[in-house]
Amino acid sequence: AVVSTQSTGGYEWGRQNKDTSSTPQGYLPSHYEKVQMLLSDRFLGFFMVPAESSWNYNFMGVRHSSSMKYDLELATPKEYYHELHRPAHFLNFSSMENPDADFEDRFA
């Protein structure tokens, strides 16, 4: 697998950059370089994930903001479709449940 890694120049530029727009001035392709990554069960790594909330905002509409503040912890990330990432989805199921409803038994 081929991945990108940050160059020394890219690190220095990022450390000094204050422009948070989508096209920051001074960003260059030389700030990263492509390297080969070995996929193996011999190498162990870690993930830094948000300590108290979901990392996946694809199911939450406009809740994500580039100015969000959060703490990180070392942990295994929750799966992409984990219920923590989509609480509104499961609230829809709970609102559909009606204990007084008369449902047809299709297996009778």
PDB file of C-alpha atoms in Angstrom:
ATOM      1  CA  ALA A   1       0.000   0.000   0.000  1.00  0.00           C
ATOM      2  CA  VAL A   2       1.209   3.510  -0.755  1.00  0.00           C
ATOM      3  CA  VAL A   3       0.567   6.254   1.784  1.00  0.00           C
ATOM      4  CA  SER A   4       1.697   9.835   2.285  1.00  0.00           C
ATOM      5  CA  THR A   5       3.972  11.011   5.048  1.00  0.00           C
ATOM      6  CA  GLN A   6       4.755  14.536   6.116  1.00  0.00           C
ATOM      7  CA  SER A   7       8.097  15.988   5.083  1.00  0.00           C
ATOM      8  CA  THR A   8      10.262  18.097   7.381  1.00  0.00           C
ATOM      9  CA  GLY A   9       9.333  21.186   5.370  1.00  0.00           C
ATOM     10  CA  GLY A  10       5.656  20.291   5.672  1.00  0.00           C
ATOM     11  CA  TYR A  11       5.968  19.950   9.429  1.00  0.00           C
ATOM     12  CA  GLU A  12       7.599  23.352   9.749  1.00  0.00           C
ATOM     13  CA  TRP A  13       5.007  24.961   7.468  1.00  0.00           C
ATOM     14  CA  GLY A  14       2.167  23.374   9.455  1.00  0.00           C
ATOM     15  CA  ARG A  15       3.634  24.520  12.751  1.00  0.00           C
ATOM     16  CA  GLN A  16       3.735  28.130  11.568  1.00  0.00           C
ATOM     17  CA  ASN A  17       0.526  28.131   9.503  1.00  0.00           C
ATOM     18  CA  LYS A  18      -2.466  29.985  10.998  1.00  0.00           C
ATOM     19  CA  ASP A  19      -4.661  29.891   7.873  1.00  0.00           C
ATOM     20  CA  THR A  20      -7.474  27.351   8.470  1.00  0.00           C
ATOM     21  CA  SER A  21      -9.199  27.877   5.111  1.00  0.00           C
ATOM     22  CA  SER A  22      -9.579  24.999   2.661  1.00  0.00           C
ATOM     23  CA  THR A  23      -6.745  26.430   0.495  1.00  0.00           C
ATOM     24  CA  PRO A  24      -4.108  27.789   2.883  1.00  0.00           C
ATOM     25  CA  GLN A  25      -1.497  30.042   1.341  1.00  0.00           C
ATOM     26  CA  GLY A  26       1.962  28.541   1.092  1.00  0.00           C
ATOM     27  CA  TYR A  27       0.886  24.883   1.060  1.00  0.00           C
ATOM     28  CA  LEU A  28       2.982  22.898  -1.426  1.00  0.00           C
ATOM     29  CA  PRO A  29       2.972  19.316  -2.711  1.00  0.00           C
ATOM     30  CA  SER A  30       6.508  19.044  -1.363  1.00  0.00           C
ATOM     31  CA  HIS A  31       5.073  19.120   2.176  1.00  0.00           C
ATOM     32  CA  TYR A  32       4.362  15.397   1.890  1.00  0.00           C
ATOM     33  CA  GLU A  33       5.914  12.432   0.144  1.00  0.00           C
ATOM     34  CA  LYS A  34       4.594   9.049  -0.905  1.00  0.00           C
ATOM     35  CA  VAL A  35       6.054   6.045   0.884  1.00  0.00           C
ATOM     36  CA  GLN A  36       5.302   2.350   0.878  1.00  0.00           C
ATOM     37  CA  MET A  37       3.488   0.971   3.895  1.00  0.00           C
ATOM     38  CA  LEU A  38       3.843  -2.646   4.918  1.00  0.00           C
ATOM     39  CA  LEU A  39       0.646  -4.298   6.083  1.00  0.00           C
ATOM     40  CA  SER A  40       1.504  -6.965   8.598  1.00  0.00           C
ATOM     41  CA  ASP A  41       0.254  -8.432  11.849  1.00  0.00           C
ATOM     42  CA  ARG A  42       3.794  -8.155  13.222  1.00  0.00           C
ATOM     43  CA  PHE A  43       3.691  -4.392  13.644  1.00  0.00           C
ATOM     44  CA  LEU A  44       1.484  -3.008  16.363  1.00  0.00           C
ATOM     45  CA  GLY A  45       0.286   0.571  16.393  1.00  0.00           C
ATOM     46  CA  PHE A  46      -2.281   2.720  18.090  1.00  0.00           C
ATOM     47  CA  PHE A  47      -5.118   5.090  17.318  1.00  0.00           C
ATOM     48  CA  MET A  48      -5.912   8.433  18.882  1.00  0.00           C
ATOM     49  CA  VAL A  49      -9.687   8.772  19.129  1.00  0.00           C
ATOM     50  CA  PRO A  50     -11.939  11.372  20.778  1.00  0.00           C
ATOM     51  CA  ALA A  51     -12.249  10.546  24.484  1.00  0.00           C
ATOM     52  CA  GLU A  52     -15.957  11.224  24.949  1.00  0.00           C
ATOM     53  CA  SER A  53     -17.691  11.137  21.594  1.00  0.00           C
ATOM     54  CA  SER A  54     -17.889   9.767  18.095  1.00  0.00           C
ATOM     55  CA  TRP A  55     -15.173  10.249  15.501  1.00  0.00           C
ATOM     56  CA  ASN A  56     -17.623   9.751  12.616  1.00  0.00           C
ATOM     57  CA  TYR A  57     -19.788  12.785  11.870  1.00  0.00           C
ATOM     58  CA  ASN A  58     -21.112  11.515   8.527  1.00  0.00           C
ATOM     59  CA  PHE A  59     -24.444  10.532  10.119  1.00  0.00           C
ATOM     60  CA  MET A  60     -24.870  13.607  12.324  1.00  0.00           C
ATOM     61  CA  GLY A  61     -25.494  16.425   9.888  1.00  0.00           C
ATOM     62  CA  VAL A  62     -24.006  19.772  10.870  1.00  0.00           C
ATOM     63  CA  ARG A  63     -22.686  18.817  14.328  1.00  0.00           C
ATOM     64  CA  HIS A  64     -19.046  18.868  13.152  1.00  0.00           C
ATOM     65  CA  SER A  65     -17.090  22.109  13.335  1.00  0.00           C
ATOM     66  CA  SER A  66     -13.441  22.816  12.581  1.00  0.00           C
ATOM     67  CA  SER A  67     -13.227  24.761  15.867  1.00  0.00           C
ATOM     68  CA  MET A  68     -14.404  21.826  18.028  1.00  0.00           C
ATOM     69  CA  LYS A  69     -12.455  21.138  21.217  1.00  0.00           C
ATOM     70  CA  TYR A  70     -12.012  17.551  22.390  1.00  0.00           C
ATOM     71  CA  ASP A  71      -9.600  15.356  24.305  1.00  0.00           C
ATOM     72  CA  LEU A  72      -7.886  12.379  22.693  1.00  0.00           C
ATOM     73  CA  GLU A  73      -7.142   8.955  24.113  1.00  0.00           C
ATOM     74  CA  LEU A  74      -5.353   5.870  22.867  1.00  0.00           C
ATOM     75  CA  ALA A  75      -8.016   3.326  21.941  1.00  0.00           C
ATOM     76  CA  THR A  76      -9.446   1.202  19.180  1.00  0.00           C
ATOM     77  CA  PRO A  77     -11.937   3.264  17.131  1.00  0.00           C
ATOM     78  CA  LYS A  78     -15.577   2.193  17.046  1.00  0.00           C
ATOM     79  CA  GLU A  79     -16.751   0.614  13.790  1.00  0.00           C
ATOM     80  CA  TYR A  80     -17.970   2.953  11.035  1.00  0.00           C
ATOM     81  CA  TYR A  81     -21.659   2.028  11.546  1.00  0.00           C
ATOM     82  CA  HIS A  82     -21.507   1.796  15.370  1.00  0.00           C
ATOM     83  CA  GLU A  83     -24.613   3.158  17.135  1.00  0.00           C
ATOM     84  CA  LEU A  84     -22.513   5.816  18.882  1.00  0.00           C
ATOM     85  CA  HIS A  85     -22.020   7.497  15.484  1.00  0.00           C
ATOM     86  CA  ARG A  86     -25.728   7.611  14.636  1.00  0.00           C
ATOM     87  CA  PRO A  87     -27.899   8.138  17.709  1.00  0.00           C
ATOM     88  CA  ALA A  88     -30.765   9.677  15.707  1.00  0.00           C
ATOM     89  CA  HIS A  89     -31.064   6.458  13.708  1.00  0.00           C
ATOM     90  CA  PHE A  90     -31.771   4.420  16.839  1.00  0.00           C
ATOM     91  CA  LEU A  91     -34.096   7.063  18.269  1.00  0.00           C
ATOM     92  CA  ASN A  92     -36.237   6.585  15.150  1.00  0.00           C
ATOM     93  CA  PHE A  93     -36.611   2.904  16.021  1.00  0.00           C
ATOM     94  CA  SER A  94     -37.625   3.666  19.592  1.00  0.00           C
ATOM     95  CA  SER A  95     -40.273   6.132  18.419  1.00  0.00           C
ATOM     96  CA  MET A  96     -41.700   3.470  16.089  1.00  0.00           C
ATOM     97  CA  GLU A  97     -42.281   1.061  18.960  1.00  0.00           C
ATOM     98  CA  ASN A  98     -45.817   1.256  20.284  1.00  0.00           C
ATOM     99  CA  PRO A  99     -46.736  -1.271  22.970  1.00  0.00           C
ATOM    100  CA  ASP A 100     -50.486  -0.695  22.372  1.00  0.00           C
ATOM    101  CA  ALA A 101     -50.347  -1.430  18.639  1.00  0.00           C
ATOM    102  CA  ASP A 102     -52.037  -4.565  17.313  1.00  0.00           C
ATOM    103  CA  PHE A 103     -49.518  -6.244  14.986  1.00  0.00           C
ATOM    104  CA  GLU A 104     -50.375  -9.123  12.706  1.00  0.00           C
ATOM    105  CA  ASP A 105     -48.513 -12.352  13.530  1.00  0.00           C
ATOM    106  CA  ARG A 106     -47.139 -13.329  10.100  1.00  0.00           C
ATOM    107  CA  PHE A 107     -45.757 -16.622  11.418  1.00  0.00           C
ATOM    108  CA  ALA A 108     -49.075 -17.940  12.785  1.00  0.00           C
TER     109      ALA A 108
END
